[in-house]
Tab-separated table of C-alpha atoms and ligand atoms in Angstrom:
chain	number	residue	atom	x	y	z
A	1	MET	CA	-21.775	-9.633	78.287
A	2	GLU	CA	-19.593	-10.669	75.392
A	3	SER	CA	-21.711	-13.405	73.807
A	4	SER	CA	-20.055	-16.657	73.444
A	5	CYS	CA	-21.049	-17.022	69.464
A	6	VAL	CA	-18.536	-14.407	68.702
A	7	ARG	CA	-16.426	-16.441	71.151
A	8	ILE	CA	-16.909	-18.437	69.346
A	9	ALA	CA	-15.950	-17.147	65.668
A	10	GLN	CA	-12.429	-15.603	67.370
A	11	ARG	CA	-11.743	-19.216	68.347
A	12	ASN	CA	-12.102	-20.317	64.855
A	13	LEU	CA	-10.462	-16.693	63.825
A	14	ALA	CA	-7.486	-17.276	65.777
A	15	ARG	CA	-7.261	-21.004	63.787
A	16	SER	CA	-7.837	-19.258	60.538
A	17	LYS	CA	-4.780	-17.069	60.412
A	18	THR	CA	-2.475	-20.422	60.851
A	19	ARG	CA	-3.901	-21.951	57.382
A	20	THR	CA	-3.503	-18.389	54.690
A	21	ASP	CA	-5.414	-19.033	52.504
A	22	THR	CA	-8.333	-17.224	54.374
A	23	ALA	CA	-5.989	-15.205	56.774
A	24	VAL	CA	-7.941	-12.410	58.246
A	25	ASP	CA	-7.553	-10.267	60.978
A	26	LEU	CA	-9.991	-8.816	63.684
A	27	GLU	CA	-9.988	-5.694	61.695
A	28	ASP	CA	-10.882	-7.126	59.210
A	29	ARG	CA	-14.330	-7.677	61.025
A	30	ASN	CA	-15.592	-3.663	61.559
A	31	PHE	CA	-17.660	-3.057	58.537
A	32	LEU	CA	-20.431	-0.593	57.988
A	33	VAL	CA	-23.756	-1.318	56.565
A	34	LYS	CA	-24.193	2.135	55.650
A	35	ASP	CA	-27.871	4.311	55.019
A	36	ALA	CA	-30.193	0.825	55.410
A	37	ASP	CA	-33.287	1.339	56.095
A	38	VAL	CA	-33.818	-0.645	59.269
A	39	TRP	CA	-35.740	-2.806	61.284
A	40	ASN	CA	-36.342	-2.475	64.689
A	41	GLY	CA	-38.471	-6.447	65.646
A	42	ARG	CA	-41.434	-4.077	64.362
A	43	ALA	CA	-40.606	-1.190	61.515
A	44	PHE	CA	-37.789	0.061	59.496
A	45	THR	CA	-35.796	2.841	60.474
A	46	ARG	CA	-32.950	5.141	58.466
A	47	GLY	CA	-29.730	4.014	59.296
A	48	SER	CA	-26.501	3.099	59.432
A	49	ILE	CA	-25.117	-0.613	61.909
A	50	LEU	CA	-21.341	-0.282	63.267
A	51	ILE	CA	-19.967	-3.566	63.843
A	52	GLU	CA	-16.712	-4.582	64.803
A	53	ASN	CA	-15.413	-8.338	65.711
A	54	GLY	CA	-18.114	-9.535	64.685
A	55	ARG	CA	-21.225	-8.405	66.400
A	56	ILE	CA	-23.117	-4.813	66.638
A	57	LYS	CA	-21.203	-1.972	68.069
A	58	ARG	CA	-23.564	0.707	67.103
A	59	ILE	CA	-27.345	1.481	64.569
A	60	ALA	CA	-27.602	4.796	63.991
A	61	ARG	CA	-28.642	7.833	61.700
A	62	ARG	CA	-25.518	8.363	61.631
A	63	ILE	CA	-22.074	7.081	61.621
A	64	ILE	CA	-18.759	8.613	61.588
A	65	ASP	CA	-15.948	6.444	60.955
A	66	ASN	CA	-12.276	5.748	60.143
A	67	GLY	CA	-12.737	4.887	57.088
A	68	VAL	CA	-14.014	0.980	57.857
A	69	GLU	CA	-14.965	-0.683	55.014
A	70	ARG	CA	-18.763	-0.343	53.717
A	71	THR	CA	-21.639	-0.796	51.448
A	72	ASN	CA	-23.841	1.643	50.555
A	73	ALA	CA	-26.982	0.438	51.711
A	74	SER	CA	-28.771	2.300	50.684
A	75	GLY	CA	-32.747	1.561	49.140
A	76	LEU	CA	-32.320	-1.375	50.358
A	77	LYS	CA	-34.006	-3.138	53.541
A	78	ALA	CA	-31.420	-4.614	56.495
A	79	LEU	CA	-32.922	-8.196	58.196
A	80	PRO	CA	-31.589	-9.988	60.290
A	81	GLY	CA	-29.890	-12.378	59.150
A	82	LEU	CA	-32.313	-15.577	57.999
A	83	ILE	CA	-31.506	-18.885	60.425
A	84	ASP	CA	-32.201	-22.533	58.644
A	85	VAL	CA	-32.797	-24.836	60.975
A	86	HIS	CA	-33.531	-27.987	58.826
A	87	VAL	CA	-30.484	-27.937	56.177
A	88	HIS	CA	-28.799	-30.913	54.781
A	89	LEU	CA	-26.122	-29.549	53.654
A	90	ARG	CA	-24.459	-33.935	53.731
A	91	ASP	CA	-20.627	-33.181	52.839
A	92	MET	CA	-18.428	-36.587	54.767
A	93	GLU	CA	-19.240	-39.446	52.406
A	94	LEU	CA	-22.212	-37.627	50.651
A	95	ALA	CA	-19.792	-34.516	49.295
A	96	TYR	CA	-20.778	-35.076	45.659
A	97	LYS	CA	-24.273	-34.366	46.974
A	98	GLU	CA	-23.326	-31.460	49.023
A	99	ASP	CA	-20.429	-29.962	50.747
A	100	PHE	CA	-20.305	-27.153	52.918
A	101	ALA	CA	-18.210	-25.225	51.147
A	102	THR	CA	-21.727	-25.354	48.215
A	103	GLY	CA	-24.037	-25.615	50.615
A	104	THR	CA	-23.435	-22.727	52.884
A	105	ALA	CA	-22.553	-20.691	50.081
A	106	ALA	CA	-26.037	-21.406	48.650
A	107	ALA	CA	-26.679	-20.582	52.119
A	108	ALA	CA	-25.359	-16.873	51.918
A	109	ALA	CA	-26.639	-16.372	49.035
A	110	GLY	CA	-30.749	-17.513	50.472
A	111	GLY	CA	-29.926	-14.380	52.653
A	112	PHE	CA	-29.436	-17.152	55.070
A	113	THR	CA	-26.582	-17.106	57.928
A	114	THR	CA	-26.712	-19.711	60.548
A	115	VAL	CA	-28.692	-23.465	59.268
A	116	LEU	CA	-28.927	-25.841	60.866
A	117	ASP	CA	-27.196	-29.540	59.918
A	118	MET	CA	-28.495	-33.138	60.043
A	119	PRO	CA	-28.075	-35.824	60.856
A	120	ASN	CA	-29.146	-38.279	57.961
A	121	THR	CA	-24.833	-38.011	56.464
A	122	VAL	CA	-22.854	-41.722	55.670
A	123	PRO	CA	-21.769	-41.749	57.935
A	124	PRO	CA	-24.700	-40.241	59.766
A	125	THR	CA	-24.351	-38.307	62.227
A	126	ASN	CA	-24.977	-39.874	65.554
A	127	SER	CA	-22.602	-40.773	68.085
A	128	ALA	CA	-20.223	-37.522	69.796
A	129	ARG	CA	-16.982	-38.304	68.440
A	130	ARG	CA	-19.661	-37.976	65.388
A	131	VAL	CA	-20.848	-34.308	65.878
A	132	ILE	CA	-16.704	-33.214	66.704
A	133	GLU	CA	-15.881	-34.787	64.069
A	134	LYS	CA	-18.483	-33.594	61.656
A	135	GLN	CA	-17.077	-29.796	63.338
A	136	LYS	CA	-13.641	-29.107	62.567
A	137	VAL	CA	-14.155	-30.608	58.807
A	138	ALA	CA	-17.397	-28.214	58.583
A	139	ALA	CA	-14.605	-25.196	61.221
A	140	GLN	CA	-12.566	-25.206	57.690
A	141	LYS	CA	-15.151	-25.444	54.395
A	142	THR	CA	-18.006	-23.195	55.707
A	143	ARG	CA	-19.332	-20.025	55.749
A	144	VAL	CA	-21.589	-19.091	57.479
A	145	ASN	CA	-22.528	-20.304	60.888
A	146	VAL	CA	-23.065	-24.148	61.560
A	147	GLY	CA	-24.571	-26.136	64.169
A	148	PHE	CA	-25.228	-29.728	63.851
A	149	HIS	CA	-28.675	-31.774	65.126
A	150	ALA	CA	-27.924	-35.028	66.204
A	151	ALA	CA	-30.199	-38.347	65.227
A	152	ALA	CA	-31.511	-39.403	68.295
A	153	VAL	CA	-29.878	-42.326	70.237
A	154	SER	CA	-31.206	-44.737	72.989
A	155	ASP	CA	-28.133	-44.700	74.578
A	156	SER	CA	-29.014	-41.385	78.102
A	157	ASP	CA	-25.053	-41.326	78.555
A	158	GLU	CA	-24.779	-40.720	74.404
A	159	ILE	CA	-27.409	-37.742	75.066
A	160	GLU	CA	-25.449	-36.200	76.766
A	161	ALA	CA	-22.123	-35.945	75.306
A	162	LEU	CA	-24.401	-34.678	72.234
A	163	ALA	CA	-25.208	-32.537	74.612
A	164	HIS	CA	-22.125	-32.202	75.683
A	165	ALA	CA	-20.265	-31.721	71.559
A	166	GLY	CA	-22.930	-28.857	70.808
A	167	ALA	CA	-25.674	-30.937	68.960
A	168	PHE	CA	-28.712	-28.260	68.776
A	169	SER	CA	-30.985	-31.417	69.034
A	170	LEU	CA	-31.741	-35.188	68.622
A	171	LYS	CA	-33.026	-36.022	65.925
A	172	LEU	CA	-36.274	-38.481	65.198
A	173	TYR	CA	-36.454	-39.435	61.729
A	174	MET	CA	-39.621	-41.497	61.974
A	175	PRO	CA	-39.990	-43.358	58.766
A	176	LYS	CA	-36.496	-45.100	59.543
A	177	PRO	CA	-34.278	-43.871	61.886
A	178	ILE	CA	-30.591	-42.633	61.498
A	179	ALA	CA	-28.643	-44.270	64.985
A	180	PRO	CA	-30.797	-48.002	65.806
A	181	PHE	CA	-33.714	-46.965	68.138
A	182	ASP	CA	-37.123	-48.749	68.411
A	183	VAL	CA	-39.762	-46.002	67.315
A	184	GLU	CA	-42.303	-48.285	66.787
A	185	ASN	CA	-42.217	-48.291	71.260
A	186	ASP	CA	-44.028	-45.051	72.432
A	187	GLN	CA	-41.246	-46.517	76.099
A	188	ALA	CA	-37.871	-46.450	73.992
A	189	ILE	CA	-39.348	-42.332	72.634
A	190	GLU	CA	-40.313	-41.395	76.037
A	191	LYS	CA	-36.886	-42.496	77.201
A	192	MET	CA	-35.136	-40.664	74.563
A	193	MET	CA	-37.909	-37.482	75.438
A	194	ARG	CA	-36.160	-37.187	79.108
A	195	ALA	CA	-32.234	-37.541	78.323
A	196	ALA	CA	-32.999	-35.137	76.042
A	197	ARG	CA	-35.083	-32.934	78.404
A	198	HIS	CA	-32.641	-33.552	81.040
A	199	VAL	CA	-29.263	-31.695	78.802
A	200	GLY	CA	-31.806	-29.412	78.041
A	201	THR	CA	-31.804	-30.511	74.394
A	202	PRO	CA	-34.388	-30.712	72.128
A	203	VAL	CA	-35.954	-33.288	70.061
A	204	THR	CA	-36.931	-32.604	66.192
A	205	VAL	CA	-38.759	-35.257	64.805
A	206	HIS	CA	-40.167	-36.188	60.517
A	207	ALA	CA	-43.258	-36.877	61.891
A	208	GLU	CA	-44.782	-39.924	59.529
A	209	ASP	CA	-45.683	-42.789	61.795
A	210	ILE	CA	-45.688	-44.825	58.616
A	211	VAL	CA	-43.456	-47.998	59.800
A	212	GLY	CA	-45.253	-50.741	59.539
A	213	THR	CA	-47.198	-50.006	56.594
A	214	GLU	CA	-47.570	-51.914	53.170
A	215	ASN	CA	-46.496	-49.224	50.299
A	216	THR	CA	-49.586	-48.664	49.377
A	217	SER	CA	-47.858	-47.283	45.323
A	218	GLN	CA	-50.179	-48.166	42.792
A	219	GLY	CA	-47.822	-47.798	39.999
A	220	ASP	CA	-44.789	-46.015	40.024
A	221	GLY	CA	-45.428	-42.003	39.001
A	222	PHE	CA	-44.919	-39.946	41.288
A	223	GLU	CA	-48.507	-38.736	42.300
A	224	GLN	CA	-48.778	-42.661	43.020
A	225	ALA	CA	-45.327	-42.744	44.844
A	226	ALA	CA	-47.235	-39.385	46.637
A	227	ASP	CA	-50.708	-40.319	47.342
A	228	ALA	CA	-49.132	-44.048	48.913
A	229	ARG	CA	-47.590	-42.272	51.921
A	230	SER	CA	-50.436	-40.411	53.008
A	231	PRO	CA	-52.131	-37.254	55.490
A	232	ILE	CA	-53.142	-40.118	57.689
A	233	PHE	CA	-49.580	-40.731	58.473
A	234	GLU	CA	-48.508	-37.164	59.245
A	235	THR	CA	-52.126	-36.623	61.813
A	236	ARG	CA	-51.195	-40.248	63.349
A	237	ALA	CA	-47.096	-38.764	64.310
A	238	VAL	CA	-48.408	-35.789	65.916
A	239	GLU	CA	-50.830	-37.433	67.743
A	240	ARG	CA	-48.567	-40.080	68.952
A	241	LEU	CA	-45.598	-38.295	69.689
A	242	LEU	CA	-47.393	-35.478	70.726
A	243	ARG	CA	-49.364	-37.716	74.037
A	244	ILE	CA	-45.106	-38.819	74.396
A	245	GLN	CA	-44.169	-35.787	74.777
A	246	LYS	CA	-46.163	-34.651	77.824
A	247	LYS	CA	-45.548	-37.069	79.572
A	248	ALA	CA	-41.804	-36.822	78.857
A	249	ARG	CA	-42.096	-32.455	79.478
A	250	CYS	CA	-38.957	-32.511	76.615
A	251	SER	CA	-39.325	-29.420	73.735
A	252	VAL	CA	-39.936	-31.342	71.015
A	253	HIS	CA	-39.705	-29.222	66.735
A	254	TYR	CA	-42.429	-30.820	64.265
A	255	CYS	CA	-40.578	-30.422	61.033
A	256	HIS	CA	-41.991	-30.157	57.464
A	257	LEU	CA	-45.544	-30.235	58.455
A	258	THR	CA	-47.886	-30.336	55.403
A	259	LEU	CA	-51.905	-29.633	57.673
A	260	ARG	CA	-53.665	-27.679	58.876
A	261	SER	CA	-54.457	-29.890	61.395
A	262	SER	CA	-50.805	-30.868	62.399
A	263	LEU	CA	-50.270	-27.863	63.624
A	264	THR	CA	-53.659	-26.779	65.119
A	265	LYS	CA	-52.342	-29.164	67.352
A	266	ILE	CA	-49.363	-28.354	68.634
A	267	SER	CA	-49.767	-24.612	68.707
A	268	GLY	CA	-52.266	-25.925	71.357
A	269	SER	CA	-49.570	-27.777	72.813
A	270	THR	CA	-46.327	-27.327	75.398
A	271	ARG	CA	-42.810	-27.214	74.316
A	272	SER	CA	-44.038	-28.302	71.038
A	273	THR	CA	-42.698	-26.067	67.904
A	274	SER	CA	-43.277	-26.577	64.521
A	275	GLU	CA	-41.551	-26.200	61.037
A	276	VAL	CA	-44.038	-25.907	57.723
A	277	THR	CA	-41.404	-25.524	54.049
A	278	PRO	CA	-41.837	-23.420	50.805
A	279	HIS	CA	-42.596	-26.618	48.942
A	280	HIS	CA	-45.694	-27.724	50.843
A	281	LEU	CA	-46.852	-24.027	51.149
A	282	LEU	CA	-46.656	-23.333	47.636
A	283	LEU	CA	-47.611	-26.180	45.110
A	284	SER	CA	-49.061	-29.305	44.724
A	285	LYS	CA	-49.234	-32.650	44.319
A	286	LYS	CA	-51.089	-31.718	40.608
A	287	LEU	CA	-47.399	-30.340	39.828
A	288	LEU	CA	-45.432	-33.554	40.024
A	289	SER	CA	-47.492	-34.641	36.761
A	290	THR	CA	-45.493	-31.709	34.391
A	291	ILE	CA	-42.280	-31.549	36.486
A	292	GLY	CA	-42.210	-36.066	38.670
A	293	TRP	CA	-38.472	-36.314	40.312
A	294	ARG	CA	-38.434	-32.249	40.198
A	295	GLY	CA	-40.730	-32.146	43.051
A	296	TRP	CA	-40.515	-35.211	44.833
A	297	MET	CA	-39.750	-34.745	48.776
A	298	VAL	CA	-40.345	-36.277	52.050
A	299	PRO	CA	-43.077	-36.191	53.922
A	300	PRO	CA	-45.046	-35.427	49.709
A	301	LEU	CA	-46.639	-32.575	48.054
A	302	ARG	CA	-50.447	-32.251	48.839
A	303	SER	CA	-54.179	-32.233	47.622
A	304	GLU	CA	-53.962	-27.953	46.027
A	305	GLU	CA	-56.338	-27.682	49.041
A	306	THR	CA	-54.556	-29.180	51.636
A	307	ARG	CA	-51.706	-27.134	50.717
A	308	GLN	CA	-53.671	-24.026	50.282
A	309	SER	CA	-55.181	-24.912	54.525
A	310	LEU	CA	-51.286	-24.778	54.976
A	311	LEU	CA	-50.816	-21.276	53.420
A	312	GLU	CA	-53.842	-19.298	55.422
A	313	SER	CA	-53.392	-21.111	58.469
A	314	THR	CA	-49.394	-20.490	58.292
A	315	LEU	CA	-50.253	-16.367	57.793
A	316	ALA	CA	-52.619	-16.818	59.871
A	317	GLY	CA	-49.926	-17.281	62.983
A	318	LEU	CA	-50.494	-21.102	63.688
A	319	SER	CA	-46.784	-21.821	62.511
A	320	SER	CA	-43.468	-21.651	64.334
A	321	ALA	CA	-40.907	-21.790	61.977
A	322	ILE	CA	-39.971	-21.787	58.086
A	323	ALA	CA	-37.166	-24.212	57.177
A	324	SER	CA	-35.951	-25.444	53.174
A	325	ASP	CA	-35.679	-28.377	54.587
A	326	HIS	CA	-32.507	-28.208	51.650
A	327	ALA	CA	-32.771	-32.297	50.749
A	328	PRO	CA	-29.513	-31.756	47.547
A	329	HIS	CA	-29.260	-34.825	44.942
A	330	THR	CA	-27.032	-35.570	42.182
A	331	ILE	CA	-30.053	-34.793	38.896
A	332	LYS	CA	-28.650	-38.812	38.333
A	333	GLU	CA	-29.380	-40.002	41.301
A	334	LYS	CA	-32.765	-38.304	40.598
A	335	ASP	CA	-34.566	-38.662	37.267
A	336	GLN	CA	-35.297	-41.988	38.136
A	337	SER	CA	-38.740	-43.853	38.815
A	338	ALA	CA	-39.864	-42.924	41.837
A	339	SER	CA	-39.026	-45.966	43.643
A	340	LYS	CA	-35.854	-46.221	42.969
A	341	SER	CA	-35.493	-40.724	43.359
A	342	PRO	CA	-34.656	-40.411	46.405
A	343	PRO	CA	-37.364	-38.366	48.229
A	344	GLY	CA	-35.618	-34.383	47.884
A	345	VAL	CA	-34.744	-30.457	46.749
A	346	PRO	CA	-32.782	-27.619	47.966
A	347	GLY	CA	-34.112	-24.940	48.693
A	348	LEU	CA	-32.231	-23.083	50.008
A	349	GLU	CA	-32.334	-20.242	47.573
A	350	THR	CA	-35.655	-20.404	47.036
A	351	THR	CA	-37.222	-19.604	49.654
A	352	LEU	CA	-36.179	-16.472	50.901
A	353	PRO	CA	-37.857	-14.853	47.209
A	354	LEU	CA	-40.108	-16.691	47.520
A	355	MET	CA	-41.526	-15.229	50.378
A	356	LEU	CA	-40.692	-12.147	50.066
A	357	THR	CA	-42.831	-12.015	46.522
A	358	LEU	CA	-45.278	-13.070	49.127
A	359	VAL	CA	-44.239	-10.007	50.775
A	360	ASN	CA	-44.828	-7.644	47.611
A	361	ARG	CA	-48.006	-9.192	46.979
A	362	GLN	CA	-49.159	-8.278	50.694
A	363	GLN	CA	-49.973	-11.921	51.704
A	364	MET	CA	-47.316	-11.834	54.453
A	365	PRO	CA	-47.008	-9.375	56.838
A	366	LEU	CA	-42.586	-8.666	56.256
A	367	SER	CA	-42.424	-9.190	60.596
A	368	LEU	CA	-43.794	-12.220	60.692
A	369	LEU	CA	-41.769	-13.815	57.622
A	370	VAL	CA	-38.126	-12.057	60.313
A	371	LYS	CA	-40.465	-14.557	62.420
A	372	LEU	CA	-40.820	-17.256	60.984
A	373	LEU	CA	-37.196	-16.614	59.653
A	374	SER	CA	-35.134	-15.724	61.832
A	375	GLU	CA	-36.592	-14.881	65.415
A	376	ASN	CA	-38.171	-18.274	65.943
A	377	PRO	CA	-36.330	-20.344	64.222
A	378	ALA	CA	-33.111	-18.385	66.957
A	379	ARG	CA	-35.345	-18.856	69.805
A	380	ILE	CA	-36.421	-22.617	69.525
A	381	PHE	CA	-32.752	-23.036	69.943
A	382	GLY	CA	-31.393	-20.824	71.374
A	383	LEU	CA	-28.978	-18.769	69.758
A	384	LYS	CA	-29.913	-15.614	72.290
A	385	SER	CA	-27.115	-13.244	70.514
A	386	LYS	CA	-29.186	-14.026	66.629
A	387	ALA	CA	-32.334	-12.179	65.466
A	388	LYS	CA	-31.850	-8.675	66.720
A	389	LEU	CA	-30.004	-5.888	64.891
A	390	GLN	CA	-29.156	-4.132	68.289
A	391	LYS	CA	-26.053	-3.119	69.782
A	392	GLY	CA	-24.661	-6.596	71.052
A	393	ALA	CA	-26.447	-8.718	68.950
A	394	ASP	CA	-24.413	-11.214	66.507
A	395	GLY	CA	-23.735	-8.723	62.832
A	396	ASP	CA	-25.918	-11.342	60.981
A	397	VAL	CA	-27.133	-9.275	58.271
A	398	VAL	CA	-28.936	-9.727	55.419
A	399	LEU	CA	-29.558	-6.738	52.479
A	400	VAL	CA	-32.577	-7.229	50.643
A	401	ASP	CA	-34.112	-5.440	47.641
A	402	LEU	CA	-37.989	-5.482	47.975
A	403	LYS	CA	-38.620	-4.116	44.197
A	404	LYS	CA	-36.185	-6.193	42.354
A	405	LYS	CA	-37.555	-9.465	39.884
A	406	SER	CA	-35.831	-11.777	39.286
A	407	LYS	CA	-37.257	-15.985	37.511
A	408	ILE	CA	-36.127	-18.601	39.816
A	409	ASP	CA	-33.301	-20.370	37.586
A	410	SER	CA	-31.874	-24.083	39.059
A	411	SER	CA	-28.856	-23.491	36.296
A	412	LYS	CA	-27.108	-19.997	38.983
A	413	PHE	CA	-27.926	-22.322	41.947
A	414	PHE	CA	-24.488	-22.584	43.853
A	415	SER	CA	-25.191	-25.684	45.732
A	416	LYS	CA	-24.323	-28.988	43.982
A	417	ALA	CA	-27.777	-29.806	42.925
A	418	LYS	CA	-29.279	-27.941	40.569
A	419	PHE	CA	-32.344	-28.567	39.546
A	420	SER	CA	-35.907	-27.297	41.370
A	421	PRO	CA	-39.635	-27.375	42.385
A	422	PHE	CA	-39.389	-23.205	42.234
A	423	ASP	CA	-36.914	-23.101	38.123
A	424	GLY	CA	-38.685	-20.152	36.300
A	425	PHE	CA	-40.944	-18.361	38.771
A	426	LYS	CA	-40.775	-15.659	38.839
A	427	THR	CA	-40.114	-13.506	42.332
A	428	GLN	CA	-40.542	-10.256	43.333
A	429	GLY	CA	-37.925	-9.213	45.879
A	430	ALA	CA	-33.854	-10.703	46.253
A	431	VAL	CA	-31.162	-10.822	48.519
A	432	HIS	CA	-28.777	-7.747	47.737
A	433	SER	CA	-26.004	-9.072	50.200
A	434	SER	CA	-25.612	-11.401	53.334
A	435	ILE	CA	-22.919	-10.474	56.547
A	436	VAL	CA	-21.492	-12.896	58.659
A	437	SER	CA	-20.611	-11.576	62.013
A	438	GLY	CA	-19.916	-8.725	59.693
A	439	LYS	CA	-18.140	-10.355	57.168
A	440	VAL	CA	-19.866	-10.487	53.347
A	441	VAL	CA	-20.487	-12.864	52.273
A	442	TYR	CA	-21.633	-13.196	49.021
A	443	LYS	CA	-23.194	-10.004	46.613
A	444	GLU	CA	-24.287	-9.484	44.306
A	445	GLY	CA	-24.677	-12.491	42.813
A	446	GLU	CA	-21.341	-13.340	43.572
A	447	ILE	CA	-19.915	-15.473	46.398
A	448	VAL	CA	-17.486	-13.093	47.805
A	449	ALA	CA	-16.188	-14.842	51.144
A	450	GLY	CA	-13.329	-18.035	50.766
A	451	GLU	CA	-14.529	-21.582	52.817
A	452	GLY	CA	-13.565	-22.274	56.787
A	453	SER	CA	-14.793	-17.907	56.682
A	454	GLY	CA	-17.859	-18.620	58.635
A	455	SER	CA	-18.188	-20.390	62.041
A	456	VAL	CA	-19.320	-23.844	64.395
A	457	LEU	CA	-21.872	-23.380	66.616
A	458	ARG	CA	-22.380	-25.241	69.638
A	459	SER	CA	-25.702	-25.231	71.205
A	460	GLY	CA	-25.394	-23.508	74.734
A	461	SER	CA	-22.478	-21.535	73.939
A	462	GLY	CA	-24.185	-19.044	71.805
B	501	NCD	C1	-34.651	-35.725	53.358
B	501	NCD	C2	-32.837	-36.087	52.645
B	501	NCD	O1	-32.670	-35.930	51.756
B	501	NCD	O2	-31.561	-35.535	53.154
B	501	NCD	N1	-35.509	-35.522	51.644
B	501	NCD	C3	-36.463	-35.051	52.119
B	501	NCD	O3	-37.224	-34.762	50.739
B	501	NCD	N2	-37.376	-34.708	53.374
B	501	NCD	C4	-35.038	-36.595	54.620
B	501	NCD	C5	-36.374	-36.903	55.383
B	501	NCD	O4	-36.063	-34.887	55.389
B	501	NCD	O5	-36.361	-37.330	54.370
B	502	ZN	ZN1	-35.703	-33.370	55.686
């Protein structure tokens, strides 16, 4: 059966033929990854991957080809393209922070061949019309596969329209709803969740129940700001939403969790999935005294003890996914006092090298990395033809040099946000190439595909 994701890719190709700058023929999408160690879902086997018209045609020890474009991948590991389900690509009126072209260049440089964009943009993605508008703009600019989350709205007809437009989830942003939404009202959330279940769209949540609480921050430092958003708000949000979710029997994905107790509760509940970020796994609050705004995000960094237990529980398999929560801002915006500095840090270009470093230190099995960064994200958001290197699957591949040592240097980012809380971190394991639907997008430090070479994904069609 032909994959619908590929059909979309082909539609995009057909459209792009009218544009002279990125015109490509289907034949250009025949590509051979030669002599890699190919991840088969359990282990590596030596072989080559032939991708035809965007899909994997064959994987075999030896492939006799007739002169198709190729890359010599000997010594490299071929993994299914990574999927980041929590990315703020901004664009539209926030394009000065990041746009679809730069954000998806950063994705490709970080090994992500698919990203799902968050709706807190200007204008916000809070209607089917806005989803379609973003899909159109993104089709001209994206270098990887991109899909869109929409804001949680209260109107059930709009929820249906959002599902038809291909929104991947309805995002409930508890601290400050993106669309007008009474987050203090359990019935309103339950009604929204029931409508979401009815159309088969999951709900995603930023689980910090802080509405109505006074800002208890003493002073205007980043450590105090972090203390003011205590773990209690996450616990309260998770417990409350799990209760409502159970009644509504809706699938809920809990974003950027910071506590082992949250992961435990969610993993014990049906239709619930969780996500953690590299910054909450690897950094703790005490770092804020030295890096200040560079480490300011929400939920904020936690104590060292909390961080360690989050990492331990993730390594023990309690989290469903790792997402970057790539949240770019300008340095001018960030470099202000804690009350003025917008929360969020870029993460697309640091996530994989940081996680590969854990693999090299034998803290994280590679099978867990693939599960958290590709297989589970695909399963949670219904990307059926992705996250596997096998015949018939989409031709999304990341080639990794497991041994390569580097140092994180945000001045080299493709993202517009050239800062990172990880600057100077030594890593082992790097992206060599990212291949999207059989087309090399990133290779050895360079972006080699034009704007619009990627595809827009619609939920329910892949
Ligand atoms: C996000 C952003 O900048 O859009 N910031 C962040 O610190 N994670 C918004 C959010 O998820 O709260
Ligand atoms: Zn976010």
